[in-house]
XYZ file of C-alpha atoms in Angstrom:
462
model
C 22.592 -21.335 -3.197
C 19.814 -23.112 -5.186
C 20.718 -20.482 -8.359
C 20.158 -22.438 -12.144
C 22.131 -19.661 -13.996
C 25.788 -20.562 -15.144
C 29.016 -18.587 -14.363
C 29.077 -17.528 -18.375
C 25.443 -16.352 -17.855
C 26.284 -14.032 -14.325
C 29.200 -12.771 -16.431
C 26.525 -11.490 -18.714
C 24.261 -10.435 -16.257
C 27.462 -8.063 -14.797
C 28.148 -6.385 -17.673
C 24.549 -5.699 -18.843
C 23.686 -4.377 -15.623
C 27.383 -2.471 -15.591
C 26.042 -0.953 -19.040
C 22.458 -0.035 -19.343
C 21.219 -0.478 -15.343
C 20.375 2.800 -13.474
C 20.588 1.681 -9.876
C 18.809 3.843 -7.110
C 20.742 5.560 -4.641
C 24.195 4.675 -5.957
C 26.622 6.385 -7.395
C 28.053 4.659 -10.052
C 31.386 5.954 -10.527
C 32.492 3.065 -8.635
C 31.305 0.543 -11.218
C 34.398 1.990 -13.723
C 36.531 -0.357 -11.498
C 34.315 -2.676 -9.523
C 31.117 -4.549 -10.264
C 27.717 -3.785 -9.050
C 26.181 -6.038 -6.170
C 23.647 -8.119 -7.805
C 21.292 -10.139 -5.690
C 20.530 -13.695 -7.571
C 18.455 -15.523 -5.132
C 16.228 -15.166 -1.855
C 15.244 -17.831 0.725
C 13.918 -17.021 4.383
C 15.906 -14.021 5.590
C 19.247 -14.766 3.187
C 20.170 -13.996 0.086
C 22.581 -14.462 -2.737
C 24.824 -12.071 -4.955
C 26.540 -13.190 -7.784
C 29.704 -14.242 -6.599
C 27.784 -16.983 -4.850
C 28.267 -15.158 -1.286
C 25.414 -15.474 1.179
C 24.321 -12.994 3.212
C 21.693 -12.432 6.331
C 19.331 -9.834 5.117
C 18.700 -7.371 8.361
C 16.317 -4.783 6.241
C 14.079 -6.543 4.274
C 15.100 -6.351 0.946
C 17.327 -2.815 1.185
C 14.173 -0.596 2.323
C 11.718 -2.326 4.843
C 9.672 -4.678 2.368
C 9.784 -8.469 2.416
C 7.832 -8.610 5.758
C 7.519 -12.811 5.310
C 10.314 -13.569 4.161
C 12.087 -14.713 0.722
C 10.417 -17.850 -1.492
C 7.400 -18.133 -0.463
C 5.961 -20.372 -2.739
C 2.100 -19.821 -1.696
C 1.957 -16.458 -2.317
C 3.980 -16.683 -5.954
C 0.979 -19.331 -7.053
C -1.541 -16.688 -5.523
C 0.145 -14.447 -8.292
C -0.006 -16.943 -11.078
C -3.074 -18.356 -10.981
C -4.792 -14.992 -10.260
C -2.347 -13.213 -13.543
C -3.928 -16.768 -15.375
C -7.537 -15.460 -14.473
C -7.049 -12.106 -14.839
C -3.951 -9.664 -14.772
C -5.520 -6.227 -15.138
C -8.722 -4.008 -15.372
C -8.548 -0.556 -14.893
C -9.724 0.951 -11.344
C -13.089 2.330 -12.861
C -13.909 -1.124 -12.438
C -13.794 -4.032 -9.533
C -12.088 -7.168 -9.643
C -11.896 -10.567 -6.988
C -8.714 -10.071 -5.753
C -9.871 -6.403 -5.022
C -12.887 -6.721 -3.267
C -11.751 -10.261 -0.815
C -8.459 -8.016 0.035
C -9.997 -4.450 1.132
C -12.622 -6.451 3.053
C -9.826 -8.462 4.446
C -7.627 -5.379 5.091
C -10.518 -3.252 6.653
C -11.564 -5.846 8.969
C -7.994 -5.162 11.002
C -8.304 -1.388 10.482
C -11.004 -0.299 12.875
C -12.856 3.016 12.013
C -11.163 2.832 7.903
C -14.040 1.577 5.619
C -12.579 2.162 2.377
C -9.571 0.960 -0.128
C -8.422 3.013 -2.836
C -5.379 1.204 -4.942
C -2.482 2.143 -6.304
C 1.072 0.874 -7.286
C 3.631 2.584 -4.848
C 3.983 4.392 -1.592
C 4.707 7.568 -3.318
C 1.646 7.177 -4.933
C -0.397 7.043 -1.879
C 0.145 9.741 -0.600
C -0.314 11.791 -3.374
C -3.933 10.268 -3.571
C -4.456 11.692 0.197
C -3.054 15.135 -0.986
C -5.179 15.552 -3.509
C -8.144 14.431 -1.623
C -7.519 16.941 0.706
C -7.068 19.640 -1.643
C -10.525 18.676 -3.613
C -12.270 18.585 -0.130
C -10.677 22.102 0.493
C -12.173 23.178 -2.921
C -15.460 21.549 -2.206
C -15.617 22.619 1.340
C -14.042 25.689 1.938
C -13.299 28.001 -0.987
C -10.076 26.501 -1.499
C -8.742 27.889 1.690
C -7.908 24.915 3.782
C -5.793 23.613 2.050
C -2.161 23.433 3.330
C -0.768 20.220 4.519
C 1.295 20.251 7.844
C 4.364 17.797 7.420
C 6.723 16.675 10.267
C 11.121 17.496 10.568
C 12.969 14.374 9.507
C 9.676 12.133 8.133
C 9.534 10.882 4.680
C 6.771 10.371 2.358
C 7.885 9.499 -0.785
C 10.101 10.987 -4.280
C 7.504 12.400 -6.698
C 8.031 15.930 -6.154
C 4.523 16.393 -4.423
C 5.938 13.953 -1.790
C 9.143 16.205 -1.209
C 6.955 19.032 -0.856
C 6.293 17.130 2.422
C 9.896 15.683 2.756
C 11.058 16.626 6.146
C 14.460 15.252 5.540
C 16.297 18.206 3.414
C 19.298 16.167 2.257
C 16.937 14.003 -0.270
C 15.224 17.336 -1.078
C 18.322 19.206 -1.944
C 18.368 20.208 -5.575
C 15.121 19.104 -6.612
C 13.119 22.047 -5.952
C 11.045 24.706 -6.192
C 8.550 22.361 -4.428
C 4.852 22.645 -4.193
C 3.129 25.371 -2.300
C 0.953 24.896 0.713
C 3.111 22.676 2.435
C 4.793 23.618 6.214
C 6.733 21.949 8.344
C 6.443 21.229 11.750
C 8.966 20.034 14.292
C 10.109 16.400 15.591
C 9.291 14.682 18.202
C 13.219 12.855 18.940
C 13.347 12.902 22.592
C 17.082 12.097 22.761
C 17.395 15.212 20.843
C 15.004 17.628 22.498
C 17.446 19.458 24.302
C 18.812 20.851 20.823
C 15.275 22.393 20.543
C 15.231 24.017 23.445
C 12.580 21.500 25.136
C 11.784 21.242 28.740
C 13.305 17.664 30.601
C 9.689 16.761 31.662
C 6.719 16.029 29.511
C 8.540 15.846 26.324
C 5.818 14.248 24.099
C 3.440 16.937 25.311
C 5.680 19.859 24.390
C 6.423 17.529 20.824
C 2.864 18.224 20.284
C 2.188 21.935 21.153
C 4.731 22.824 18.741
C 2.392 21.411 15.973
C -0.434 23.397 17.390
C 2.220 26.800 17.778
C 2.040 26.106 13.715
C -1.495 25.685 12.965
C -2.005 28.983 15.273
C 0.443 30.745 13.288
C -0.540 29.314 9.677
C -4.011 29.837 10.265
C -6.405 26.780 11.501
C -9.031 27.875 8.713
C -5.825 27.273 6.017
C -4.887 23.504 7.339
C -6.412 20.740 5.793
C -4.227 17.993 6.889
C -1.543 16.606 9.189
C 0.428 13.828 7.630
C 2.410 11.913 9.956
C 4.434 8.798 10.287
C 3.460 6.494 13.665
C 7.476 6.074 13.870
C 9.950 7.696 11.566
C 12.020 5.696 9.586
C 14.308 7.211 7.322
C 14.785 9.893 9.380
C 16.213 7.966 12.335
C 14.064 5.343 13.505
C 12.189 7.603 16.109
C 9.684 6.501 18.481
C 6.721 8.948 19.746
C 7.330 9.815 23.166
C 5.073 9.303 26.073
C 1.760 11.552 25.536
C 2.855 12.386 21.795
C -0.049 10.946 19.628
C -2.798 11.859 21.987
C -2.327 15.353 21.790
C -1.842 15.515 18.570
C -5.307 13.442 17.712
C -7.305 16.030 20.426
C -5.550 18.995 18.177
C -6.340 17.669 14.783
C -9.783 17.296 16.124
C -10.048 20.826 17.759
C -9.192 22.855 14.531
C -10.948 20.070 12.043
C -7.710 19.033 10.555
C -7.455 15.206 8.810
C -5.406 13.094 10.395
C -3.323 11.268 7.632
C -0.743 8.410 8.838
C 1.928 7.080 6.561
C 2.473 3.289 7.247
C 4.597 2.633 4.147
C 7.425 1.476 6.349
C 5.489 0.560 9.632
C 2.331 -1.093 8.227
C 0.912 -4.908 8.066
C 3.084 -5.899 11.154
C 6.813 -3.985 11.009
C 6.030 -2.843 15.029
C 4.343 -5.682 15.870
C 0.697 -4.647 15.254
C -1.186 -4.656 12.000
C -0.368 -0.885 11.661
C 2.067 1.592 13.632
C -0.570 3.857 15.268
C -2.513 1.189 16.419
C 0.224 1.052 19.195
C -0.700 4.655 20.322
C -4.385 4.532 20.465
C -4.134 6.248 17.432
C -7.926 7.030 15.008
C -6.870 8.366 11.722
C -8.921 9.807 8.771
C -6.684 8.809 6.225
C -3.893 5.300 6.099
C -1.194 5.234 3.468
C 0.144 1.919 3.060
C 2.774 -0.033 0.738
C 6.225 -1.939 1.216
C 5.094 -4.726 3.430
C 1.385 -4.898 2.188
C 2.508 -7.697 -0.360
C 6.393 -7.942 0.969
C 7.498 -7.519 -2.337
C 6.089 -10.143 -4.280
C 3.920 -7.816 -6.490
C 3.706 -4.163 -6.563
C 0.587 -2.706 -4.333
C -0.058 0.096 -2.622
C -3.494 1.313 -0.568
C -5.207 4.702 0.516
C -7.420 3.936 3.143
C -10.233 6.288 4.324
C -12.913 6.786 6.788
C -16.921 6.121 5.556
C -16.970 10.641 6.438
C -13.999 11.134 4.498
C -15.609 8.993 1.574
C -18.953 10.646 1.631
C -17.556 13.970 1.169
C -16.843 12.782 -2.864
C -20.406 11.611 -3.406
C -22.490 14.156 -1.566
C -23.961 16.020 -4.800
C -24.220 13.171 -7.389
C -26.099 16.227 -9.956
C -22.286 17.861 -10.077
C -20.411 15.973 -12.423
C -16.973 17.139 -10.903
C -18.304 15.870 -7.130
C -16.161 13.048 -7.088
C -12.043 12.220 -6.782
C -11.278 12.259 -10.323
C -8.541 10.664 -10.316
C -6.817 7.316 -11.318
C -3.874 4.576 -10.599
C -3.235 2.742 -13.763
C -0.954 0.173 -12.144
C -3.961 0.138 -9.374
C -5.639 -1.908 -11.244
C -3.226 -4.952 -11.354
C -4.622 -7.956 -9.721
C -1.597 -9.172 -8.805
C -0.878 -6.832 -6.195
C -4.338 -7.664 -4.219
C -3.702 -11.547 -4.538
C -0.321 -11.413 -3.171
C -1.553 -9.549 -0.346
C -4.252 -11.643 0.456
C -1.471 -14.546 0.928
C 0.836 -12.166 3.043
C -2.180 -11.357 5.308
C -2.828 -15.313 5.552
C 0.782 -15.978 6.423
C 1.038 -13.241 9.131
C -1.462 -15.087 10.936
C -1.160 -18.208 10.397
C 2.328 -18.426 11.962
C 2.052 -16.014 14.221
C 4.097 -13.160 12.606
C 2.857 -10.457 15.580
C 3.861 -12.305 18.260
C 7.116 -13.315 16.629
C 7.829 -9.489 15.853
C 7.075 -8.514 19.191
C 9.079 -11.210 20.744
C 12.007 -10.798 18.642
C 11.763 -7.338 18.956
C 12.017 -6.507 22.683
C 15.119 -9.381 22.559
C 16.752 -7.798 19.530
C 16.265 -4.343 21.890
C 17.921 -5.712 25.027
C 20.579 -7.455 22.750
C 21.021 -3.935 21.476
C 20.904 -2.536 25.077
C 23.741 -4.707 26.046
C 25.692 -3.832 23.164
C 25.241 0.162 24.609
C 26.646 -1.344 27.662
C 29.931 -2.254 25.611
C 30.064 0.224 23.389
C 30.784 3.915 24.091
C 30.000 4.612 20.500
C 26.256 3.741 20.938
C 24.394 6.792 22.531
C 20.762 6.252 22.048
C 18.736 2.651 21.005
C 15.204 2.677 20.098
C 12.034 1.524 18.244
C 9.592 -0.872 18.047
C 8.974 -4.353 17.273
C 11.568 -5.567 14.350
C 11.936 -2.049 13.685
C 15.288 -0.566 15.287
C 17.903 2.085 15.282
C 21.139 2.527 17.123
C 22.445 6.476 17.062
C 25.839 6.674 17.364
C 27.732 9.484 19.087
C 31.185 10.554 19.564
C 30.969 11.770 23.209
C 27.598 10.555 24.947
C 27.213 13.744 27.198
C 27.668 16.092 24.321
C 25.488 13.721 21.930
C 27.998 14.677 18.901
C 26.919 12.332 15.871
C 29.479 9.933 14.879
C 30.366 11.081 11.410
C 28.634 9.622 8.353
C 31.959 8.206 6.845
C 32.105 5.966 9.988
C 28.544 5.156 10.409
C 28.542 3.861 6.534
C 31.840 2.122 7.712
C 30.093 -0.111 9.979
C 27.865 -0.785 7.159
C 30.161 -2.054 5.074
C 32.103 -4.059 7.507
C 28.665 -5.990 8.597
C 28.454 -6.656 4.456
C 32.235 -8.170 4.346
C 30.493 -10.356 6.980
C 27.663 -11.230 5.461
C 25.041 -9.118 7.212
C 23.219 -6.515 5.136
C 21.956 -3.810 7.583
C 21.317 -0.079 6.922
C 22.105 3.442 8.121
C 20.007 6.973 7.977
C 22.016 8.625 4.905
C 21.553 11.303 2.308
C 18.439 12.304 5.045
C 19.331 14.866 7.688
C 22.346 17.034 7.116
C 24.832 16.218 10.015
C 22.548 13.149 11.657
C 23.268 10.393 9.427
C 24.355 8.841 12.601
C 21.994 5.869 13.118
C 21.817 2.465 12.000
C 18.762 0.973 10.819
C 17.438 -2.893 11.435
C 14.483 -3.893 9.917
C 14.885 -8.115 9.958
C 11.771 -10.228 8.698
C 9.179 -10.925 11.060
C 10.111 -14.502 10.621
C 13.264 -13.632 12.347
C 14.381 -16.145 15.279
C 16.831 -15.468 18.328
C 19.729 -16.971 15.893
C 19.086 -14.728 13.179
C 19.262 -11.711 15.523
C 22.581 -12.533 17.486
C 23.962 -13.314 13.923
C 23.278 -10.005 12.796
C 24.713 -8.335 16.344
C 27.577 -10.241 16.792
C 28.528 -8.933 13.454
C 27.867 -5.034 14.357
C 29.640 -5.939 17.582
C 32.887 -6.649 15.676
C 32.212 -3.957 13.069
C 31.715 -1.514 15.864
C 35.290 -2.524 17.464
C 37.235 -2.423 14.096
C 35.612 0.626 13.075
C 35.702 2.977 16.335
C 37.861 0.396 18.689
């Protein structure tokens, strides 16, 4: 640890975050009796608390962000020098950092053509709802409006989001949502015999339930289907085989905008720029945030089509005939100039390849481990992007219980190996836990972290 503070100032630091801090997703009962976890220092994949203790970071800074890695030096002088320039004009407005990043950004996002910017994933896709809605207005008399929403994705906390949560346990008590949201089914293949599915063609079957809604809704009352290219939260799910082209031929037959959230997958997580461009995938609309800047400065993007742009400047006479709307935190410069270095160190050390490589060893490491463990029922996902469902009896497919999934956790923190687990997401599957290393990650990194979910596993279920 390369940390300047003293023990006297930590000591500080404890109690001031023990008194005023809110953390997220904690409950802080505990801290009557215990202190809080508080991460001092980041280099490469490891970090620092304040005891001093090191640990191997497996998910990216707690929730799939720092894509490149801890101090990275380039990217924080990116961020100074451009803050030293200039640190903020409103959207209304360009700026440098803007205009060199969305040209950078659209040239690996074939068929997007425009940037709109914003501060947070949440954010995002907000922006696309609304667009949606205003094209509704402008289009159709306000009648296709509705936005279809997929079982166990995520998109986000503002309440707009949750209207399009399909995971009810982080919806649970903060409703009445939004109207003109609906839900449509997953597409978990290890779990499509608890919807009834047929053995064969699974992915095509996934997708003709989305079409059974849009029949049933009305196609003239969808505007949108808003997607993630591979769950996260909800399980790590991969589409299966024939999934995403379906769904693209439906979302073209009924004129329905295709919106995919890369929050979690995009600028390299599966091992491609973006998530759908694994499945052939042509979107309208590209939500994008964690790993954009990995962390090093708040940024999030819309992305659109040239069509979907030129439906907000048709009529330049109507003074309401254009998305009137705004990000103030969009306008940071900060966010773009960070991302501009990210981008630059993706490529320049091969990031991609690494994540693909790493990620089809970290999967047959994880395959192995099935081998060993009669606890593991189901590994999956894509690139450094993994889950491993655990089950109490493989032929039933009964979901370990959360207690004991969160156990494992725990035990892989006493070690020194942060990873995570699906929790407060879908009542009764909280069963699977999540790995989401750097892309920087090497082969040693990756046995580290599953040598110590191989012990946890054996303490915790034997």
């Amino acid at each position: 640890m390369d940390g300047t503070l003293s023990q006297n100032d930590l000591s500080h630091i404890v109690e001031a975050d023990k008194a005023h801090v809110w953390h997220h997703l904690v409950q802080h009962k505990a801290f009557e009796t215990k202190d809080p976890n508080i991460i001092i220092e980041g280099k490469g994949m490891r970090v620092w608390n304040q005891a001093g203790k090191e640990h191997l970071d497996a998910v990216s800074g707690g929730v799939w962000t720092v894509n490149v890695g801890y101090g990275r030096e380039s990217i924080a002088k990116a961020v100074y020098d451009q803050l030293m320039t200039l640190n903020y004009f409103a959207g209304a407005a360009g700026s440098v950092p803007g205009a060199l990043f969305a040209e950078k950004l659209i040239s690996k996002m074939a068929g997007q053509s425009r940037v709109y910017y914003c501060n947070s994933g949440s954010e995002a896709n907000e922006k696309a709802f609304k667009m949606v809605r205003q094209i509704a207005h402008k289009r159709y008399g306000g009648k296709k409006h509705k936005i279809l929403y997929r079982d166990r994705d995520y998109h986000g906390t503002t309440i707009g989001c949750l209207s399009a949560g399909g995971q009810d346990e982080r919806n649970a008590q903060y409703g009445p949502f939004a109207p003109g949201f609906v839900r449509v089914p997953h597409c978990l293949e290890y779990r499509a015999a608890d919807q009834g599915a047929p053995s064969e063609n699974y992915g095509e079957w996934a997708a003709d339930q989305i079409e059974q809604v849009i029949l049933r809704e009305g196609p003239d009352t969808i505007g949108a289907l808003c997607l993630e290219p591979v769950t996260a939260g909800g399980g790590v799910i991969t589409p299966p085989e024939g999934y995403w082209q379906k769904v693209q031929a439906i979302c073209r037959k009924y004129d329905i905008l295709l919106h995919i959230d890369e929050v979690v997958c995009g600028l390299g997580r599966t091992g491609t720029w973006f998530g759908y461009q694994q499945y052939g995938i042509e979107p309208d609309m590209v939500t994008m945030a964690k790993g954009v800047a990995s962390g090093y400065a708040a940024i999030a993007c819309l992305t659109t089509t040239e069509a979907v742009f030129d439906l907000f400047k048709d009529d330049a006479t109507d003074p309401m005939n254009y998305f009137r709307d705004i990000s103030t935190f969009g306008g940071c410069t900060a966010g773009p100039a960070a991302a501009m270095e990210n981008m630059r160190i993706i490529e320049d050390e091969g990031l991609l390849e690494n994540t693909n490589a790493m990620g089809d060893y970290m999967l047959g490491r994880l395959a192995e481990m099935q081998d060993k463990h009669a606890i593991i029922g189901h590994v999956r996902g894509k690139g450094l992007f993994l889950g491993a469902e655990l089950v109490t009896d493989r032929d039933a497919k009964t979901p370990a219980p959360e207690a004991q999934v969160q156990a494992v956790v725990g035990d892989c923190m006493a070690q020194g190996v942060i990873i995570g687990a699906t929790n407060r997401s879908v009542p009764g599957y909280n069963n699977t836990l999540c790995f989401s290393p750097a892309l920087i990650a090497t082969k040693d990194d990756i046995d580290q972290i599953l040598d110590a979910v191989d012990s946890a596993l054996t303490r915790v279920f034997g």
